[in-house]
Short mmCIF file of C-alpha atoms (C1' of nucleotides) in Angstrom, two decimals:
data_model
loop_
_atom_site.label_atom_id
_atom_site.label_comp_id
_atom_site.label_asym_id
_atom_site.label_seq_id
_atom_site.Cartn_x
_atom_site.Cartn_y
_atom_site.Cartn_z
CA MET A 1 -6.04 -17.86 5.87
CA PRO A 2 -2.60 -16.34 5.71
CA GLU A 3 -1.21 -14.00 8.31
CA THR A 4 -0.28 -11.38 5.80
CA LEU A 5 -1.68 -10.65 2.42
CA ASN A 6 -0.43 -8.46 -0.26
CA ILE A 7 -3.12 -7.73 -2.70
CA SER A 8 -2.56 -4.57 -4.66
CA ASP A 9 -5.34 -2.17 -5.48
CA ALA A 10 -5.69 -3.43 -9.00
CA GLU A 11 -5.66 -7.03 -7.88
CA TRP A 12 -8.28 -6.25 -5.30
CA GLU A 13 -10.63 -5.16 -8.06
CA VAL A 14 -10.36 -8.63 -9.50
CA MET A 15 -10.89 -10.25 -6.14
CA ARG A 16 -14.03 -8.25 -5.60
CA VAL A 17 -15.58 -9.67 -8.71
CA VAL A 18 -14.80 -13.18 -7.60
CA TRP A 19 -16.04 -12.49 -4.11
CA ALA A 20 -19.24 -11.03 -5.45
CA SER A 21 -20.04 -13.89 -7.75
CA GLY A 22 -18.57 -16.82 -5.91
CA GLU A 23 -16.83 -17.94 -9.03
CA SER A 24 -16.13 -16.20 -12.28
CA THR A 25 -14.60 -16.66 -15.63
CA SER A 26 -11.99 -14.29 -16.89
CA GLN A 27 -14.57 -13.10 -19.32
CA GLU A 28 -16.85 -11.94 -16.60
CA ILE A 29 -14.08 -10.33 -14.65
CA THR A 30 -13.00 -8.53 -17.75
CA ARG A 31 -16.50 -7.35 -18.47
CA VAL A 32 -16.87 -5.84 -15.02
CA LEU A 33 -13.47 -4.23 -14.87
CA ASN A 34 -13.60 -2.97 -18.36
CA GLY A 35 -16.79 -1.23 -17.38
CA LYS A 36 -15.54 0.07 -14.10
CA ARG A 37 -11.98 0.96 -14.93
CA GLY A 38 -11.69 0.64 -18.64
CA TRP A 39 -9.13 -2.11 -18.35
CA SER A 40 -8.35 -4.27 -21.31
CA GLN A 41 -8.54 -8.02 -21.35
CA SER A 42 -4.78 -8.14 -21.21
CA THR A 43 -4.67 -6.18 -18.04
CA VAL A 44 -7.20 -8.38 -16.38
CA LYS A 45 -5.34 -11.44 -17.54
CA THR A 46 -2.18 -10.23 -15.97
CA LEU A 47 -3.91 -9.55 -12.70
CA ILE A 48 -5.58 -12.93 -12.68
CA GLY A 49 -2.24 -14.51 -13.41
CA ARG A 50 -0.57 -12.75 -10.54
CA LEU A 51 -3.36 -13.66 -8.18
CA THR A 52 -3.31 -17.30 -9.14
CA SER A 53 0.44 -17.47 -8.81
CA LYS A 54 0.11 -16.05 -5.32
CA ASN A 55 -2.55 -18.67 -4.71
CA TYR A 56 -5.19 -16.14 -3.93
CA LEU A 57 -7.22 -17.39 -6.84
CA HIS A 58 -7.67 -20.97 -7.95
CA ALA A 59 -8.37 -21.98 -11.49
CA ARG A 60 -10.57 -24.94 -12.21
CA LYS A 61 -10.73 -25.98 -15.80
CA GLU A 62 -14.15 -26.43 -17.29
CA SER A 63 -14.20 -27.37 -20.95
CA ARG A 64 -12.54 -24.48 -22.76
CA HIS A 65 -12.03 -22.00 -19.99
CA PHE A 66 -11.07 -21.72 -16.38
CA ILE A 67 -13.34 -20.85 -13.56
CA TYR A 68 -11.75 -18.87 -10.82
CA THR A 69 -12.54 -19.15 -7.19
CA THR A 70 -10.90 -18.01 -4.02
CA HIS A 71 -10.61 -19.35 -0.54
CA LEU A 72 -9.91 -15.91 0.85
CA ASP A 73 -12.64 -14.16 2.72
CA GLU A 74 -13.30 -10.58 1.77
CA PRO A 75 -13.87 -8.95 5.16
CA GLU A 76 -11.11 -11.06 6.60
CA SER A 77 -8.71 -9.91 3.95
CA LEU A 78 -9.60 -6.32 4.51
CA LYS A 79 -9.08 -6.75 8.23
CA LEU A 80 -5.56 -7.87 7.55
CA GLU A 81 -4.89 -4.84 5.43
CA LEU A 82 -6.44 -2.55 8.00
CA GLU A 83 -4.38 -3.99 10.76
CA GLY A 84 -1.28 -3.31 8.77
CA LEU A 85 -2.22 0.32 8.51
CA LEU A 86 -3.22 0.63 12.12
CA GLY A 87 0.24 -0.58 13.01
CA ARG A 88 1.52 2.71 11.70
CA ILE A 89 0.44 4.66 14.74
CA CYS A 90 0.72 4.33 18.46
CA SER A 91 -1.85 1.91 19.78
CA ARG A 92 -2.96 4.56 22.20
CA LYS A 93 -4.19 6.68 19.36
CA ILE A 94 -6.25 4.01 17.72
CA PRO A 95 -9.41 4.58 19.73
CA ASN A 96 -9.48 8.17 18.51
CA LEU A 97 -9.18 7.03 15.00
CA LEU A 98 -12.02 4.61 15.52
CA ALA A 99 -14.14 7.41 16.89
CA TYR A 100 -13.44 9.34 13.76
CA LEU A 101 -14.37 6.41 11.58
CA VAL A 102 -17.56 5.80 13.49
CA GLU A 103 -18.49 9.42 13.06
CA LYS A 104 -17.93 9.53 9.39
CA THR A 105 -19.32 6.13 8.42
CA PRO A 106 -22.93 6.24 7.33
CA MET A 107 -24.94 3.59 9.11
CA ILE A 108 -28.43 2.47 9.87
CA ALA A 109 -29.97 2.10 13.30
CA GLN A 110 -29.12 -1.57 13.46
CA ASP A 111 -25.50 -0.87 12.81
CA ARG A 112 -25.43 1.65 15.56
CA ALA A 113 -27.15 -0.76 17.90
CA MET A 114 -24.65 -3.44 17.08
CA LEU A 115 -21.77 -1.12 17.76
CA GLU A 116 -23.36 -0.05 20.98
CA GLU A 117 -23.60 -3.60 22.07
CA VAL A 118 -20.04 -4.32 21.16
CA LEU A 119 -19.00 -1.32 23.15
CA GLN A 120 -21.02 -2.33 26.14
CA ASN A 121 -19.40 -5.70 26.21
CA LYS A 122 -16.02 -4.23 25.59
CA GLN A 123 -13.48 -4.99 28.25
CA VAL A 124 -11.22 -2.12 29.04
CA VAL A 125 -7.76 -2.14 30.49
CA ALA A 126 -6.18 0.18 33.00
CA GLU A 127 -3.62 1.40 30.55
CA VAL A 128 -2.96 0.75 26.94
CA PRO A 129 0.72 0.15 26.46
CA CYS A 130 2.47 2.28 23.92
CA ASP A 131 3.92 -0.04 21.34
CA CYS A 132 6.07 2.48 19.56
CA TYR A 133 9.76 2.35 19.11
CA PRO A 134 11.42 5.09 21.15
CA GLY A 135 11.78 8.18 19.06
CA GLN A 136 8.66 7.48 17.08
CA CYS A 137 6.11 8.49 19.63
CA THR A 138 5.83 11.16 22.26
CA CYS A 139 4.72 8.66 24.84
CA HIS A 140 8.37 7.91 25.37
CA LEU A 141 9.57 11.40 26.07
CA HIS A 142 8.72 11.16 29.71
CA ALA A 143 10.05 7.69 30.15
CA SER A 144 13.67 8.46 30.78
CA GLY A 145 16.29 11.15 30.72
CA THR A 146 18.15 9.70 27.81
CA ILE A 147 16.41 11.89 25.37
CA LEU A 148 17.70 12.69 21.98
CA SER A 149 20.98 14.43 21.88
CA ASP A 150 20.42 16.97 19.21
CA GLN A 151 18.59 20.10 20.05
CA SER A 152 15.30 21.63 20.81
CA HIS A 153 12.50 19.64 19.43
CA GLU A 154 8.98 19.31 20.84
CA GLU A 155 6.18 20.66 21.66
CA ILE A 156 4.72 17.72 23.33
CA THR A 157 1.31 18.88 22.53
CA HIS A 158 -0.94 16.00 22.00
CA GLU A 159 -1.34 12.81 23.76
CA ASN A 160 -4.44 10.85 23.19
CA MET B 1 -3.80 18.90 3.78
CA PRO B 2 -3.91 17.06 0.47
CA GLU B 3 -6.77 14.89 -0.58
CA THR B 4 -4.60 11.92 -1.21
CA LEU B 5 -1.27 10.96 0.16
CA ASN B 6 1.07 8.32 -0.86
CA ILE B 7 3.53 7.61 1.81
CA SER B 8 5.09 4.21 1.57
CA ASP B 9 5.72 2.08 4.60
CA ALA B 10 9.38 2.91 4.72
CA GLU B 11 8.71 6.58 4.28
CA TRP B 12 6.16 6.44 7.03
CA GLU B 13 8.85 5.31 9.43
CA VAL B 14 10.70 8.51 8.72
CA MET B 15 7.59 10.60 9.12
CA ARG B 16 6.93 9.07 12.50
CA VAL B 17 10.26 10.26 13.77
CA VAL B 18 9.55 13.77 12.60
CA TRP B 19 6.05 13.68 14.00
CA ALA B 20 7.33 12.45 17.31
CA SER B 21 9.99 15.06 17.71
CA GLY B 22 8.45 17.99 15.92
CA GLU B 23 11.63 18.49 14.00
CA SER B 24 14.61 16.28 13.44
CA THR B 25 17.94 16.13 11.81
CA SER B 26 18.81 13.33 9.48
CA GLN B 27 21.16 12.16 12.15
CA GLU B 28 18.41 11.63 14.59
CA ILE B 29 16.16 9.99 12.08
CA THR B 30 18.98 7.68 11.15
CA ARG B 31 19.68 6.83 14.73
CA VAL B 32 16.10 5.85 15.36
CA LEU B 33 15.59 3.88 12.20
CA ASN B 34 18.92 2.20 12.40
CA GLY B 35 17.86 0.98 15.80
CA LYS B 36 14.39 -0.02 14.79
CA ARG B 37 14.94 -1.42 11.34
CA GLY B 38 18.67 -1.62 10.92
CA TRP B 39 18.62 0.84 8.07
CA SER B 40 21.80 2.50 6.97
CA GLN B 41 22.31 6.22 6.71
CA SER B 42 22.04 5.92 2.96
CA THR B 43 18.66 4.37 3.15
CA VAL B 44 17.37 7.03 5.45
CA LYS B 45 18.82 9.69 3.21
CA THR B 46 16.99 8.33 0.25
CA LEU B 47 13.73 8.27 2.12
CA ILE B 48 14.19 11.80 3.40
CA GLY B 49 14.98 12.87 -0.13
CA ARG B 50 11.87 11.30 -1.52
CA LEU B 51 9.72 12.82 1.18
CA THR B 52 11.12 16.29 0.66
CA SER B 53 10.66 16.05 -3.06
CA LYS B 54 7.04 15.11 -2.46
CA ASN B 55 6.83 18.09 -0.13
CA TYR B 56 5.87 15.99 2.80
CA LEU B 57 9.00 17.10 4.60
CA HIS B 58 10.56 20.54 4.58
CA ALA B 59 14.23 21.18 5.08
CA ARG B 60 15.38 24.26 6.87
CA LYS B 61 19.10 24.86 6.82
CA GLU B 62 20.75 25.56 10.12
CA SER B 63 24.52 26.03 9.98
CA ARG B 64 25.85 22.81 8.51
CA HIS B 65 22.82 20.59 8.49
CA PHE B 66 19.17 20.64 7.68
CA ILE B 67 16.35 20.40 10.08
CA TYR B 68 13.32 18.58 8.82
CA THR B 69 9.78 19.43 9.64
CA THR B 70 6.43 18.51 8.22
CA HIS B 71 3.12 20.22 7.87
CA LEU B 72 1.30 16.94 7.63
CA ASP B 73 -0.66 15.78 10.59
CA GLU B 74 -0.13 12.23 11.67
CA PRO B 75 -3.67 11.12 12.53
CA GLU B 76 -4.96 13.04 9.56
CA SER B 77 -2.58 11.27 7.26
CA LEU B 78 -3.54 7.93 8.60
CA LYS B 79 -7.18 8.75 8.13
CA LEU B 80 -6.54 9.34 4.48
CA GLU B 81 -4.83 6.02 4.15
CA LEU B 82 -7.59 4.26 6.04
CA GLU B 83 -10.24 5.79 3.89
CA GLY B 84 -8.47 4.48 0.86
CA LEU B 85 -8.62 0.99 2.24
CA LEU B 86 -12.20 1.26 3.36
CA GLY B 87 -13.09 2.14 -0.19
CA ARG B 88 -12.24 -1.43 -1.06
CA ILE B 89 -15.47 -2.81 0.33
CA CYS B 90 -19.12 -2.05 0.11
CA SER B 91 -20.01 0.83 2.38
CA ARG B 92 -22.71 -1.31 3.89
CA LYS B 93 -20.11 -3.63 5.30
CA ILE B 94 -18.05 -0.97 6.97
CA PRO B 95 -19.99 -0.89 10.22
CA ASN B 96 -19.23 -4.57 10.71
CA LEU B 97 -15.60 -3.93 10.17
CA LEU B 98 -15.70 -1.14 12.69
CA ALA B 99 -17.31 -3.46 15.18
CA TYR B 100 -14.46 -5.84 14.66
CA LEU B 101 -11.90 -3.11 15.14
CA VAL B 102 -13.59 -1.88 18.28
CA GLU B 103 -13.57 -5.39 19.65
CA LYS B 104 -9.96 -6.02 19.01
CA THR B 105 -8.51 -2.64 19.93
CA PRO B 106 -7.30 -2.43 23.49
CA MET B 107 -8.65 0.65 25.18
CA ILE B 108 -9.12 2.29 28.52
CA ALA B 109 -12.40 3.27 30.08
CA GLN B 110 -12.15 6.80 28.77
CA ASP B 111 -11.73 5.57 25.26
CA ARG B 112 -14.79 3.45 25.59
CA ALA B 113 -16.73 6.33 27.05
CA MET B 114 -15.69 8.56 24.22
CA LEU B 115 -16.79 6.00 21.67
CA GLU B 116 -20.04 5.56 23.49
CA GLU B 117 -20.67 9.22 23.28
CA VAL B 118 -19.83 9.38 19.64
CA LEU B 119 -22.24 6.55 19.06
CA GLN B 120 -24.98 8.18 21.01
CA ASN B 121 -24.69 11.31 18.97
CA LYS B 122 -24.41 9.36 15.80
CA GLN B 123 -27.06 10.16 13.26
CA VAL B 124 -28.32 7.15 11.40
CA VAL B 125 -29.88 6.92 8.01
CA ALA B 126 -32.74 4.78 6.80
CA GLU B 127 -30.58 2.94 4.36
CA VAL B 128 -26.94 3.02 3.52
CA PRO B 129 -26.54 3.11 -0.23
CA CYS B 130 -24.35 0.48 -1.74
CA ASP B 131 -21.57 2.24 -3.56
CA CYS B 132 -20.21 -0.75 -5.40
CA TYR B 133 -19.90 -1.15 -9.08
CA PRO B 134 -22.34 -3.80 -10.32
CA GLY B 135 -20.64 -7.14 -10.36
CA GLN B 136 -18.48 -6.32 -7.40
CA CYS B 137 -21.05 -6.61 -4.70
CA THR B 138 -24.04 -8.79 -3.99
CA CYS B 139 -26.17 -5.84 -2.97
CA HIS B 140 -27.07 -5.33 -6.58
CA LEU B 141 -28.57 -8.69 -7.15
CA HIS B 142 -31.77 -7.77 -5.42
CA ALA B 143 -31.83 -4.09 -6.11
CA SER B 144 -35.58 -3.63 -6.42
CA GLY B 145 -37.05 -6.66 -4.76
CA THR B 146 -38.10 -7.50 -1.29
CA ILE B 147 -36.01 -6.98 1.71
CA LEU B 148 -35.51 -10.47 2.92
CA SER B 149 -32.21 -9.95 4.58
CA ASP B 150 -31.90 -6.26 3.96
CA GLN B 151 -28.46 -4.96 4.13
CA SER B 152 -26.48 -7.64 5.68
CA HIS B 153 -24.34 -9.59 3.37
CA GLU B 154 -25.51 -12.95 2.31
CA GLU B 155 -24.40 -15.66 0.06
CA ILE B 156 -25.28 -15.54 -3.52
CA THR B 157 -25.17 -17.30 -6.72
CA HIS B 158 -23.78 -15.89 -9.79
CA GLU B 159 -25.02 -14.48 -12.95
CA ASN B 160 -23.60 -14.84 -16.38
"C1'" DC C 1 45.05 26.17 4.74
"C1'" DC C 2 44.20 21.11 4.37
"C1'" DA C 3 42.58 16.73 5.39
"C1'" DT C 4 38.72 14.81 7.70
"C1'" DT C 5 34.13 14.65 8.57
"C1'" DA C 6 29.34 15.24 8.26
"C1'" DC C 7 25.68 15.88 5.47
"C1'" DG C 8 23.25 16.10 1.22
"C1'" DT C 9 22.74 14.45 -3.88
"C1'" DT C 10 23.17 11.05 -7.67
"C1'" DT C 11 23.15 6.73 -9.14
"C1'" DA C 12 22.00 1.75 -8.59
"C1'" DC C 13 19.41 -2.11 -8.72
"C1'" DA C 14 16.05 -5.64 -7.87
"C1'" DG C 15 11.13 -6.36 -6.75
"C1'" DT C 16 6.21 -4.78 -7.12
"C1'" DT C 17 2.47 -2.53 -9.49
"C1'" DG C 18 -0.28 -0.67 -13.31
"C1'" DT C 19 -1.20 -1.38 -17.84
"C1'" DA C 20 -1.03 -3.88 -22.01
"C1'" DA C 21 0.78 -6.14 -26.47
"C1'" DA C 22 2.35 -10.35 -28.43
"C1'" DC C 23 2.39 -15.15 -28.56
"C1'" DT C 24 0.63 -19.96 -27.77
"C1'" DT C 25 -2.56 -23.48 -27.09
"C1'" DT C 26 -6.82 -25.70 -27.73
"C1'" DA C 27 -11.78 -26.55 -27.99
"C1'" DG C 28 -15.21 -26.12 -31.13
"C1'" DA C 29 -16.72 -24.73 -36.02
"C1'" DA C 30 -16.65 -25.68 -40.77
"C1'" DT D 1 -9.24 -32.48 -39.81
"C1'" DT D 2 -7.92 -28.12 -40.28
"C1'" DC D 3 -9.01 -23.20 -39.05
"C1'" DT D 4 -10.18 -19.89 -35.86
"C1'" DA D 5 -11.34 -17.51 -31.97
"C1'" DA D 6 -11.20 -17.53 -27.17
"C1'" DA D 7 -8.48 -18.30 -23.17
"C1'" DG D 8 -4.27 -18.57 -21.07
"C1'" DT D 9 1.03 -17.44 -20.88
"C1'" DT D 10 5.12 -14.53 -21.83
"C1'" DT D 11 7.11 -10.49 -22.46
"C1'" DA D 12 7.21 -5.36 -21.92
"C1'" DC D 13 7.92 -1.33 -19.73
"C1'" DA D 14 7.62 2.67 -16.86
"C1'" DA D 15 6.66 4.23 -12.05
"C1'" DC D 16 7.17 3.31 -7.33
"C1'" DT D 17 9.59 0.88 -3.31
"C1'" DG D 18 13.17 -0.95 -0.41
"C1'" DT D 19 17.77 -0.72 0.31
"C1'" DA D 20 22.20 1.21 -0.30
"C1'" DA D 21 26.86 2.62 -2.41
"C1'" DA D 22 29.33 6.31 -4.47
"C1'" DC D 23 30.08 11.01 -5.04
"C1'" DG D 24 30.29 16.05 -4.07
"C1'" DT D 25 30.61 19.84 -0.89
"C1'" DA D 26 31.00 22.57 2.99
"C1'" DA D 27 32.40 23.11 7.83
"C1'" DT D 28 35.92 21.81 11.30
"C1'" DG D 29 39.87 20.33 13.84
"C1'" DG D 30 44.66 20.68 13.43
#
DNA sequence: CCATTACGTTTACAGTTGTAAACTTTAGAA
DNA sequence: TTCTAAAGTTTACAACTGTAAACGTAATGG
């Protein structure tokens, strides 16, 4: 499993069909995506082509057509994408974001129980290091005196 | 706050500087991003230009230069992006993903406590509806039938 | 007042993405 | 065996991204 993926939104639609069925023909992928997004065969073909050339899909020939499979794992792939996004903010703010996600995600009792257990086993640290580049996070404003040379900015309101 | 954002990775770097300082000059943004990513003034100018034309940044003239500000909120913006990504998988699988994120996110005791509280107040539902288009999720294969393995994900076969 | 400077605006250009038509190959039908 | 339709491959093309040079303009130091 690669370190970094780059599967576009449209490509992801194709992947989902393959993930859902284990293996699919282009015909089936087209049927689903034509229904869901109104895409033409051509469009789906292009996407399949791009995915196979990136080696995210594999084509096995069977008589007249190809059967597509993938070795990528769906949740795993999404984790990679999520991590990319989470890298956009200060690691200190991530727990808040998770709280938000937990709040807004519909779940059943078992899900909640599972999360509770994860939380109970969760090891905490004394301090989460800020991983931001100086000037991209307020955590750094109190680190030194070499602050920015321009003028009045801040408002160091939040911190979380 | 808009429903949907589209801030590219490079643009996000600029936004972070503005978010961190409340308001910045292009000089300061350039200084930070030249340090962090080696970007030239030109590059930063382009990004600032794109962001202002999308109205994500506002330019207020002050003597010779502009001062940039934003009305976007950083965590809020990230939430929007995250929600986009989470839409890529079946809503029934999201709790598992959250568990993974909770596990891997470094946090302090307070963070954990906060999450615990959120979880304790979390309302659960009897069943989380699958929001996938048929053919893109295995949930649909047993729509009416017996529970068996209810809403966890399991391996499947494929139809055709 | 003029050249220099600092900043903003236009233009550039290749790579990616969304969307699809046109073309080619080939397995099966006649 | 030749024709045809399905499946795959090439080409297309505009919008968006990453990255930046070139250009225009206004303030500033002489």
